[in-house]
Coordinates of C-alpha atoms and ligand atoms in Angstrom, one line a residue:
M24 CA -0.1 -0.3 0.0
Q25 CA 1.3 3.6 -1.0
S26 CA -0.1 6.7 0.7
H27 CA -0.7 9.4 -1.4
A28 CA -2.6 12.1 0.2
S29 CA -2.0 16.2 -1.2
F30 CA -3.0 19.0 1.3
S31 CA -7.1 19.0 -0.4
D32 CA -6.9 15.0 0.9
V33 CA -6.2 16.1 4.5
S34 CA -8.6 19.2 4.4
E35 CA -11.0 16.1 3.4
L36 CA -10.4 14.3 6.2
Q37 CA -10.8 17.3 8.5
L38 CA -14.1 18.0 7.2
S39 CA -15.3 14.2 7.5
V40 CA -14.0 13.6 11.2
R41 CA -14.4 15.7 14.8
G42 CA -11.1 14.3 16.4
P43 CA -7.9 16.7 15.3
V44 CA -5.6 16.0 12.5
F45 CA -2.2 16.4 13.0
T46 CA 0.6 16.9 10.0
P47 CA 4.5 16.7 11.2
A48 CA 4.3 20.5 10.7
D49 CA 1.6 20.7 13.4
S50 CA 3.4 21.0 17.5
G51 CA 0.8 18.6 18.6
F52 CA 2.1 15.8 16.3
A53 CA 5.0 14.7 18.4
A54 CA 2.4 14.3 21.3
E55 CA 0.2 12.5 19.3
V56 CA 2.5 10.2 18.2
A57 CA 4.5 10.0 21.2
A58 CA 4.9 6.3 22.6
F59 CA 5.4 5.1 26.1
N60 CA 8.4 3.2 24.6
L61 CA 10.5 6.0 24.2
S62 CA 13.2 3.9 22.1
T63 CA 10.4 3.5 19.4
Q64 CA 9.6 7.0 17.0
H65 CA 6.8 6.6 15.1
Q66 CA 7.0 8.4 12.1
P67 CA 3.4 8.2 10.3
D68 CA 2.9 10.8 7.5
L69 CA -0.6 11.8 9.7
A70 CA -1.9 11.6 12.8
F71 CA -5.4 11.4 13.6
G72 CA -7.1 11.3 17.4
A73 CA -10.1 10.0 16.9
L74 CA -13.4 10.5 19.5
D75 CA -15.6 7.4 18.3
A76 CA -16.6 4.6 16.2
E77 CA -17.7 7.0 13.8
D78 CA -15.1 9.2 13.2
V79 CA -12.5 5.8 13.0
S80 CA -14.9 4.9 10.7
A81 CA -14.5 7.8 8.7
A82 CA -10.8 8.0 8.9
V83 CA -10.3 4.3 7.4
R84 CA -12.6 5.1 4.5
W85 CA -10.6 8.1 4.0
A86 CA -7.8 5.8 3.9
A87 CA -9.0 3.5 1.9
E88 CA -9.7 5.6 -0.9
R89 CA -6.3 6.9 -0.9
G90 CA -4.4 3.5 -0.6
M91 CA -3.1 4.4 2.5
P92 CA -1.7 2.3 5.4
V93 CA -3.4 2.8 8.8
S94 CA -1.9 2.3 12.1
V95 CA -3.2 2.6 15.6
Q96 CA -1.8 3.4 18.9
S97 CA -3.7 3.8 22.1
T98 CA -0.9 4.3 25.2
G99 CA 2.2 3.3 22.9
H100 CA 2.9 0.4 25.8
G101 CA 3.1 -2.0 22.7
A102 CA 5.5 0.1 20.5
T103 CA 8.2 -2.6 20.3
N104 CA 8.6 -1.3 16.4
A105 CA 8.6 2.4 15.0
I106 CA 5.4 3.2 12.4
E107 CA 6.8 4.1 9.1
G108 CA 4.5 6.6 7.0
G109 CA 0.4 6.3 6.7
L110 CA -2.5 7.6 9.0
L111 CA -1.7 7.1 12.9
I112 CA -5.2 6.4 14.5
S113 CA -4.7 7.5 18.1
T114 CA -7.6 6.0 20.4
R115 CA -6.5 7.8 23.6
R116 CA -9.4 10.2 23.5
M117 CA -12.1 6.8 23.4
L118 CA -12.4 6.9 27.0
E119 CA -16.4 5.2 27.6
L120 CA -16.2 3.3 30.1
S121 CA -19.5 1.0 32.2
I122 CA -20.0 -1.2 34.6
D123 CA -22.9 -3.5 34.9
P124 CA -22.2 -4.4 38.5
L125 CA -24.8 -6.8 38.6
E126 CA -23.6 -9.1 35.4
K127 CA -20.4 -8.4 36.2
T128 CA -19.7 -6.8 32.7
A129 CA -17.4 -3.9 31.6
R130 CA -17.5 -2.0 28.6
V131 CA -14.6 -0.1 27.5
G132 CA -13.9 2.5 24.6
A133 CA -10.6 1.8 23.0
G134 CA -8.6 4.2 24.8
V135 CA -9.3 3.0 28.2
R136 CA -6.4 2.0 30.2
W137 CA -6.7 -0.6 32.9
K138 CA -6.0 1.6 35.7
A139 CA -9.7 3.4 35.1
V140 CA -11.5 -0.2 34.9
V141 CA -9.5 -1.5 38.1
D142 CA -11.1 1.8 40.0
L143 CA -14.2 2.0 39.2
A144 CA -14.7 -2.1 39.3
G145 CA -13.1 -2.1 42.6
T146 CA -16.5 0.3 44.3
F147 CA -18.5 -2.7 43.5
G148 CA -15.9 -5.2 44.8
L149 CA -15.1 -6.0 41.5
M150 CA -11.5 -6.8 39.7
G151 CA -10.7 -7.1 35.7
L152 CA -8.1 -9.7 34.6
C153 CA -5.3 -6.8 34.4
G154 CA -1.6 -7.6 33.6
S155 CA 1.5 -6.2 35.9
T156 CA 0.6 -2.7 35.1
T157 CA -2.4 -0.8 34.8
D158 CA -1.1 1.9 32.9
V159 CA -1.2 -0.3 29.2
G160 CA -4.5 -0.2 27.6
V161 CA -7.5 -2.7 28.0
V162 CA -8.1 -3.3 24.5
G163 CA -4.4 -3.6 23.2
Y164 CA -3.2 -5.9 26.0
T165 CA -6.5 -8.1 25.5
L166 CA -6.5 -8.4 21.8
G167 CA -2.9 -9.9 22.1
G168 CA -4.6 -12.5 24.8
G169 CA -3.9 -10.4 27.7
L170 CA -1.8 -12.4 30.5
P171 CA -3.4 -11.3 33.5
I172 CA -1.7 -11.3 37.4
L173 CA -4.6 -14.0 37.8
G174 CA -4.1 -15.7 35.3
R175 CA -3.4 -19.2 36.4
K176 CA -7.1 -19.2 38.4
Y177 CA -9.1 -17.3 35.3
G178 CA -7.0 -17.7 32.4
F179 CA -6.0 -15.2 29.6
A180 CA -8.1 -12.0 29.3
S181 CA -9.3 -12.8 26.2
D182 CA -10.9 -15.8 27.8
H183 CA -13.5 -13.9 29.0
V184 CA -14.5 -11.1 26.2
I185 CA -18.3 -10.8 25.3
A186 CA -18.3 -8.2 22.4
F187 CA -15.7 -6.3 19.7
E188 CA -16.8 -3.4 17.8
I189 CA -14.7 -3.3 15.3
V190 CA -13.8 -1.1 12.0
T191 CA -12.8 -3.2 9.3
A192 CA -10.3 -1.9 6.0
D193 CA -13.7 -1.2 4.3
G194 CA -14.8 1.3 7.2
V195 CA -17.5 -0.8 8.0
L196 CA -18.5 -1.0 11.7
R197 CA -19.0 -4.2 12.8
R198 CA -19.9 -6.1 16.5
V199 CA -18.4 -9.2 16.5
T200 CA -19.7 -11.8 19.6
K201 CA -19.1 -15.7 20.1
D202 CA -22.6 -16.1 17.9
E203 CA -21.8 -13.0 15.0
D204 CA -19.3 -13.4 13.4
S205 CA -17.7 -16.1 14.9
E206 CA -14.4 -16.5 13.3
L207 CA -13.6 -13.0 13.5
F208 CA -13.9 -13.1 17.2
F209 CA -12.1 -16.4 17.5
L210 CA -9.4 -14.4 16.1
L211 CA -9.7 -10.9 17.4
R212 CA -9.2 -12.7 21.0
G213 CA -4.8 -12.8 20.6
G214 CA -4.6 -11.9 16.6
K215 CA -3.5 -8.8 17.5
G216 CA -4.4 -5.6 14.8
N217 CA -4.5 -7.7 11.9
L218 CA -8.2 -7.4 11.1
G219 CA -9.0 -4.0 11.9
I220 CA -9.2 -1.1 15.0
V221 CA -11.7 -2.2 17.7
T222 CA -13.4 0.7 19.0
A223 CA -14.8 -0.7 22.1
M224 CA -14.6 -4.0 24.1
E225 CA -17.0 -5.5 26.2
F226 CA -15.4 -8.4 28.6
H227 CA -16.6 -10.1 32.2
L228 CA -15.1 -8.7 35.7
F229 CA -14.7 -10.9 39.0
Q230 CA -15.4 -10.9 42.4
G231 CA -12.4 -8.4 44.0
S232 CA -12.1 -9.7 47.2
D233 CA -9.8 -12.5 49.3
L234 CA -6.5 -11.0 47.3
Y235 CA -3.0 -11.7 49.0
A236 CA -0.2 -10.2 46.9
G237 CA 2.8 -8.5 46.6
G238 CA 6.7 -9.1 46.7
I239 CA 9.8 -9.9 48.5
Y240 CA 12.8 -8.9 47.6
F241 CA 16.3 -10.4 48.3
D242 CA 19.8 -9.3 47.3
G243 CA 21.1 -10.5 44.3
E244 CA 23.8 -12.2 45.8
H245 CA 21.3 -14.6 47.1
A246 CA 20.0 -15.4 43.3
P247 CA 21.3 -18.7 43.3
E248 CA 19.1 -19.8 46.5
V249 CA 16.3 -18.1 45.7
L250 CA 16.2 -19.3 41.6
Q251 CA 16.6 -23.1 43.1
A252 CA 13.9 -22.6 45.5
F253 CA 11.6 -21.1 43.2
R254 CA 12.0 -24.0 40.7
G255 CA 10.8 -26.5 43.4
W256 CA 8.3 -24.2 44.9
A257 CA 6.3 -22.4 41.7
P258 CA 5.4 -26.0 39.9
S259 CA 3.5 -27.1 42.9
L260 CA 1.7 -23.9 44.0
P261 CA -2.4 -24.3 43.5
V262 CA -4.1 -22.8 40.4
E263 CA -5.1 -19.9 42.8
A264 CA -1.7 -19.0 43.2
S265 CA 0.4 -17.1 40.3
A266 CA 4.2 -16.2 40.7
S267 CA 7.0 -14.8 39.2
L268 CA 10.7 -14.4 39.9
A269 CA 12.6 -11.2 38.2
F270 CA 16.6 -10.7 38.2
L271 CA 16.3 -6.9 38.8
R272 CA 19.4 -4.3 38.2
L273 CA 18.1 -1.5 39.1
P274 CA 18.8 1.8 38.3
D275 CA 20.8 4.6 40.7
M276 CA 17.5 6.9 40.7
E277 CA 15.1 8.8 42.5
M278 CA 12.4 6.8 41.2
V279 CA 13.6 3.5 42.9
P280 CA 13.3 3.7 46.8
P281 CA 16.5 4.0 48.6
P282 CA 17.3 0.7 50.0
L283 CA 16.8 -1.3 46.4
R284 CA 18.3 2.0 44.1
G285 CA 21.4 1.1 42.2
K286 CA 21.3 -1.8 43.2
F287 CA 20.7 -5.9 41.9
V288 CA 18.0 -7.6 43.4
I289 CA 15.6 -10.7 43.4
H290 CA 12.2 -9.9 43.1
L291 CA 9.6 -12.8 44.0
R292 CA 6.0 -11.5 42.7
Y293 CA 3.0 -13.5 44.3
A294 CA -0.7 -13.3 44.4
Y295 CA -3.1 -15.7 45.6
Q296 CA -6.9 -15.5 45.4
G297 CA -8.7 -17.6 48.2
D298 CA -8.2 -18.2 51.6
L299 CA -5.8 -15.7 53.0
A300 CA -4.4 -17.4 55.9
T301 CA -3.6 -20.4 53.0
A302 CA -1.8 -17.4 50.6
A303 CA 0.2 -16.8 53.7
E304 CA 1.3 -20.4 54.5
L305 CA 2.0 -21.1 50.4
L306 CA 4.4 -18.4 50.6
E307 CA 6.4 -19.9 53.4
P308 CA 9.2 -21.9 51.7
M309 CA 10.3 -18.7 49.6
R310 CA 10.7 -16.5 52.6
R311 CA 13.1 -19.0 54.3
S312 CA 14.5 -19.8 51.2
A313 CA 17.2 -17.0 51.8
P314 CA 17.6 -13.9 54.2
F315 CA 15.0 -11.2 52.0
M316 CA 15.5 -7.4 52.2
M317 CA 12.0 -6.2 52.0
D318 CA 8.7 -8.3 51.8
A319 CA 5.8 -6.4 50.8
T320 CA 3.2 -9.2 50.4
G321 CA 0.3 -9.4 52.3
P322 CA -3.8 -8.5 52.3
L323 CA -4.0 -6.8 48.8
D324 CA -7.3 -4.5 48.0
A325 CA -8.0 -5.4 44.4
T326 CA -7.4 -1.6 43.3
A327 CA -3.3 -1.8 44.1
F328 CA -2.1 -4.5 41.6
D329 CA 0.4 -2.2 40.3
S330 CA 2.4 -2.9 43.9
I331 CA 3.1 -6.5 42.9
H332 CA 5.3 -6.0 40.1
Q333 CA 6.1 -2.2 40.5
D334 CA 7.1 -2.2 36.7
P335 CA 7.8 1.5 35.5
D336 CA 4.7 4.1 35.4
Q337 CA 6.8 6.8 33.5
P338 CA 7.6 6.5 30.0
V339 CA 10.7 4.7 29.7
P340 CA 13.1 4.0 26.5
V341 CA 13.3 0.1 26.1
L342 CA 14.7 -2.7 24.2
E343 CA 12.4 -6.0 24.8
H344 CA 12.6 -9.7 24.1
G345 CA 10.6 -12.8 25.1
F346 CA 9.9 -16.3 24.7
L347 CA 8.2 -18.9 26.7
L348 CA 10.4 -22.1 28.5
D349 CA 8.7 -26.1 28.7
R350 CA 10.6 -26.1 31.9
L351 CA 12.9 -24.4 34.0
D352 CA 15.4 -27.6 35.0
E353 CA 18.9 -27.6 36.3
P354 CA 20.6 -26.5 32.7
E355 CA 18.1 -23.7 32.5
A356 CA 19.0 -22.4 35.9
D357 CA 22.4 -22.5 35.6
A358 CA 21.8 -20.5 32.1
L359 CA 19.8 -17.7 34.1
L360 CA 23.0 -17.4 36.6
R361 CA 25.4 -17.3 33.8
H362 CA 23.5 -14.5 32.3
F363 CA 22.1 -12.8 35.3
G364 CA 23.7 -14.0 38.1
P365 CA 25.8 -12.5 41.1
G366 CA 29.0 -10.9 39.7
V367 CA 27.9 -10.5 36.1
D368 CA 27.9 -7.0 34.5
S369 CA 24.2 -7.6 32.4
P370 CA 23.0 -4.6 30.3
V371 CA 19.4 -6.2 30.9
L372 CA 17.5 -4.2 33.8
L373 CA 14.4 -7.0 34.1
A374 CA 14.7 -10.8 33.0
E375 CA 12.0 -12.3 34.3
L376 CA 9.8 -15.6 34.5
R377 CA 6.0 -15.7 35.0
L378 CA 5.0 -19.0 36.1
L379 CA 2.1 -20.2 33.6
G380 CA -0.4 -23.7 33.9
G381 CA -3.3 -23.8 35.4
A382 CA -6.5 -22.0 33.5
L383 CA -3.7 -20.6 31.2
A384 CA -3.4 -23.6 30.0
K385 CA -6.6 -24.4 27.9
S386 CA -8.7 -22.2 26.5
S387 CA -12.5 -21.4 28.1
D388 CA -14.3 -22.8 24.5
G389 CA -11.5 -25.5 23.3
D390 CA -10.5 -23.7 20.6
D391 CA -7.9 -21.1 20.5
I392 CA -5.3 -18.1 18.9
V393 CA -3.3 -17.7 21.7
G394 CA 0.3 -20.2 20.6
G395 CA 2.1 -21.3 23.5
R396 CA -0.6 -22.1 26.0
D397 CA 1.0 -25.2 26.8
A398 CA 4.8 -23.7 28.2
A399 CA 5.7 -24.0 31.7
F400 CA 7.0 -20.4 32.2
S401 CA 6.5 -17.1 30.1
F402 CA 10.5 -15.5 29.8
F403 CA 10.9 -11.7 29.3
M404 CA 14.0 -9.5 29.5
G405 CA 14.0 -5.5 28.9
A406 CA 16.7 -3.3 29.0
I407 CA 17.0 0.6 29.2
A408 CA 18.1 1.5 25.6
V409 CA 20.7 4.4 25.3
P410 CA 23.8 4.5 24.2
P411 CA 26.2 2.2 23.9
R412 CA 25.2 -0.3 25.8
V413 CA 22.3 -0.2 23.3
E414 CA 24.3 -1.8 21.0
M415 CA 25.3 -4.8 22.5
L416 CA 21.5 -5.7 23.3
P417 CA 20.6 -7.3 20.5
S418 CA 23.2 -9.7 20.9
V419 CA 22.7 -10.3 24.4
F420 CA 19.3 -11.0 23.9
N421 CA 20.2 -13.8 21.5
A422 CA 22.3 -15.3 23.5
V423 CA 20.4 -15.6 26.9
H424 CA 18.2 -17.3 24.1
E425 CA 20.3 -19.4 22.5
D426 CA 21.4 -20.7 26.0
L427 CA 18.0 -21.5 26.6
R428 CA 16.8 -22.7 23.3
P429 CA 16.5 -26.5 24.1
A430 CA 13.9 -25.4 26.4
A431 CA 12.4 -22.9 24.5
N432 CA 8.8 -23.2 23.8
A433 CA 7.8 -23.2 19.8
G434 CA 5.2 -19.9 20.5
T435 CA 5.6 -16.7 22.1
F436 CA 2.8 -14.6 23.7
V437 CA 2.3 -11.5 21.0
N438 CA 2.3 -9.2 24.1
L439 CA 5.3 -10.1 25.3
H440 CA 7.5 -10.9 22.4
G441 CA 9.6 -7.6 22.2
H442 CA 11.1 -6.2 19.1
F443 CA 10.6 -8.3 15.8
V444 CA 13.7 -8.9 13.6
D445 CA 12.1 -10.1 10.6
S446 CA 8.7 -11.4 8.9
E447 CA 9.3 -15.2 10.6
D448 CA 10.2 -13.5 14.2
R449 CA 6.6 -11.0 13.4
E450 CA 4.6 -14.0 12.8
R451 CA 6.1 -16.3 15.5
P452 CA 3.4 -15.7 18.0
W453 CA 0.9 -18.3 16.2
R454 CA 0.9 -21.3 15.4
A455 CA 0.6 -23.0 11.7
T456 CA -3.3 -23.5 12.3
A457 CA -3.9 -20.4 13.9
L458 CA -1.7 -18.4 11.5
D459 CA -3.3 -20.3 8.3
R460 CA -7.0 -18.8 9.6
L461 CA -5.3 -14.9 10.2
R462 CA -3.8 -15.0 7.0
K463 CA -7.2 -16.2 5.3
A464 CA -9.2 -13.7 7.2
K465 CA -6.9 -11.0 6.6
A466 CA -6.7 -12.0 2.8
E467 CA -10.8 -11.4 3.0
L468 CA -11.4 -8.9 5.4
D469 CA -7.8 -6.3 4.8
P470 CA -7.2 -7.1 0.8
H471 CA -4.1 -4.4 0.6
N472 CA -2.6 -4.9 3.5
M473 CA -3.8 -1.5 5.1
F474 CA -3.1 -2.7 8.8
S475 CA 0.5 -3.6 8.4
F476 CA 2.0 -2.2 11.0
G477 CA 2.7 -4.0 14.5
H478 CA 2.3 -7.9 14.5
V479 CA 0.8 -8.5 11.5
V480 CA 1.1 -11.3 9.4
G481 CA 2.7 -12.0 5.5
L482 CA 4.4 -8.4 5.4
P483 CA 8.1 -7.7 5.2
V484 CA 9.3 -5.6 7.9
I485 CA 11.9 -3.2 8.4
D486 CA 15.4 -4.5 10.2
Q487 CA 15.1 -3.9 14.1
T488 CA 18.6 -5.1 14.7
V489 CA 19.9 -2.6 11.5
L490 CA 17.8 0.6 12.7
L491 CA 19.4 0.2 16.1
Q492 CA 22.8 0.2 14.7
D493 CA 21.7 3.1 12.5
V494 CA 21.6 4.7 16.1
V495 CA 24.6 3.5 17.6
T496 CA 26.8 4.6 14.1
A497 CA 25.2 7.8 14.3
G498 CA 25.9 8.0 17.9
G499 CA 22.5 8.9 18.5
D500 CA 20.1 9.6 22.0
A501 CA 17.5 7.5 23.0
V502 CA 16.0 7.0 19.7
L503 CA 16.2 3.4 17.9
S504 CA 14.5 4.1 14.7
S505 CA 13.6 7.1 12.9
Ligands
FAD15 C1 5.6 -1.9 31.6 C2 4.7 -3.1 30.7 C3 4.1 -4.4 31.4 C4 3.3 -5.0 30.5 N1 2.7 -6.3 31.3 C5 2.1 -7.5 30.8 C6 1.1 -8.3 31.6 O1 1.3 -8.5 32.7 N2 0.8 -8.9 30.6 C7 0.3 -8.5 28.9 O2 -0.5 -9.3 28.3 N3 0.8 -7.4 28.7 C8 1.6 -7.1 29.3 N4 2.1 -6.0 29.0 C9 2.3 -5.9 26.9 C10 0.8 -5.2 26.7 O3 0.0 -5.5 26.8 C11 0.8 -4.8 24.7 O4 2.1 -4.0 25.0 C12 -0.1 -3.8 24.6 O5 0.3 -4.0 23.1 C13 -0.6 -2.8 25.0 O6 -1.4 -2.2 24.5 P1 -1.5 -0.8 24.6 O7 -2.9 -0.2 23.7 O8 -1.7 -0.1 26.1 O9 -0.5 -0.5 23.5 P2 0.0 0.3 22.1 O10 1.6 0.2 21.6 O11 -0.9 1.5 22.0 O12 -0.6 -0.9 21.2 C14 0.2 -1.9 20.6 C15 -0.4 -2.7 19.6 O13 -1.8 -3.1 20.1 C16 -2.4 -3.1 18.7 N5 -3.7 -2.4 19.0 C17 -4.4 -1.3 20.3 N6 -4.7 -0.6 20.1 C18 -6.1 -1.4 19.2 C19 -6.7 -1.2 18.3 N7 -7.7 -0.4 19.0 N8 -7.4 -1.9 17.5 C20 -6.3 -2.4 17.0 N9 -5.5 -3.0 17.6 C21 -4.7 -2.4 18.6 C22 -1.9 -2.5 17.8 O14 -1.5 -3.9 17.2 C23 -0.9 -1.7 18.7 O15 0.1 -1.5 18.0 C24 3.3 -5.1 29.4 C25 4.1 -4.0 28.7 C26 4.3 -2.9 29.7 C27 5.4 -1.9 28.7

């Protein structure tokens, strides 16, 4: 798809929509296209801030008439690869949010973040299936499956969607449910932004009571004992419990509290829903695994999910790489300690194992597009992408991946895949049958590849490592692509 937009075309777009249109020359353009991940600088030809579904529909029709590619962004938390050219539709003004406390359901517009849902649901004693941070967009997260904190008990967020409203490449707004357009419904629950722009979504909420959660910080020197204990403990947990272990090299910055600032620590994250005494008792083996620096576990309010992982809440320049593991035996533990253990000068800020299994391992209706459900752990690395260390990150990630490859699952989670480097990598989140179905639907619904940015199927990609090299050799600032 090529872009063909003249000055009068832009005026025509402005006349057909209610939200603001920005060209790169406009002062609001940079803010409109800015992503949470500061290492990615999107460079569309035009940006449009949609106010509602009609706006999205009009903009998509306008772009279709001109053969212009279209991308979508809500928060930019998933901005692992840059958008280049075309029309970027920003959904951040689409903030419709309502909750039906009796039915225990929520309806969100495309720009709503988890924080808003969690806060409103909490007033009714309910909760949604958010992940490690409530700062991400509900729609983008769920279109990628959505791996929640309590996923072992409830499954993926996408397992609990009731309806999507989506504008497809023909500009038509469709309501998609299990019974209305069931194939599209199947594909949207993990198929990411391949098939259109979701304008609203309805989904189930859950009782938000009886939560026990938080984190325990150990000095990094205890990594071998803590990892050893975690390997035995985590797989024995009941489905009510979720756990993850992170090797964290915390920056010497004010945003990090003093005992942890500038330190290498091991962060055990834990969440349980059920009997609180059982929750505390289950955690004991990990509390005893090594002397800890800080224990911040205990009863948790359903609006305080962010306190478990303590993810950054300010935009940061990061490069990410994730994959899945089928096991965490001694060879994998040894590899992790070789790359991230005490005494290692690793540029990786966060290397995180998340326990999978339980309800995550099976689709709620037996049919599924989320690849890698059968994996035992999700493994994710994130590193601050600033020169000069940014230069070494791709090879560091590759070396870790190579060492863990014997235990790696064939799939990845699209939300936690990180930067993709080629077409094969871009499509890796989907297994062969799911990929075939996605390609077939894409050929029918988006035959001209209007939606060609991010994790979409069947298209060539720009090599991110080349872009990285460009920045490094140009002695650039914290920008990976331009
Ligand atoms: C700190 C941090 C913690 C995270 N924790 C988790 C976690 O625990 N579990 C988990 O599953 N994921 C997690 N993620 C990943 C996150 O879910 C994805 O990055 C997700 O894409 C974020 O969605 P967004 O809309 O906020 O991001 P955006 O960057 O705005 O969107 C990302 C992509 O989602 C698609 N998309 C967004 N909106 C629409 C729409 N309206 N219609 C169609 N496609 C759309 C597009 O492909 C877009 O490129 C985390 C990410 C970060 C940065």
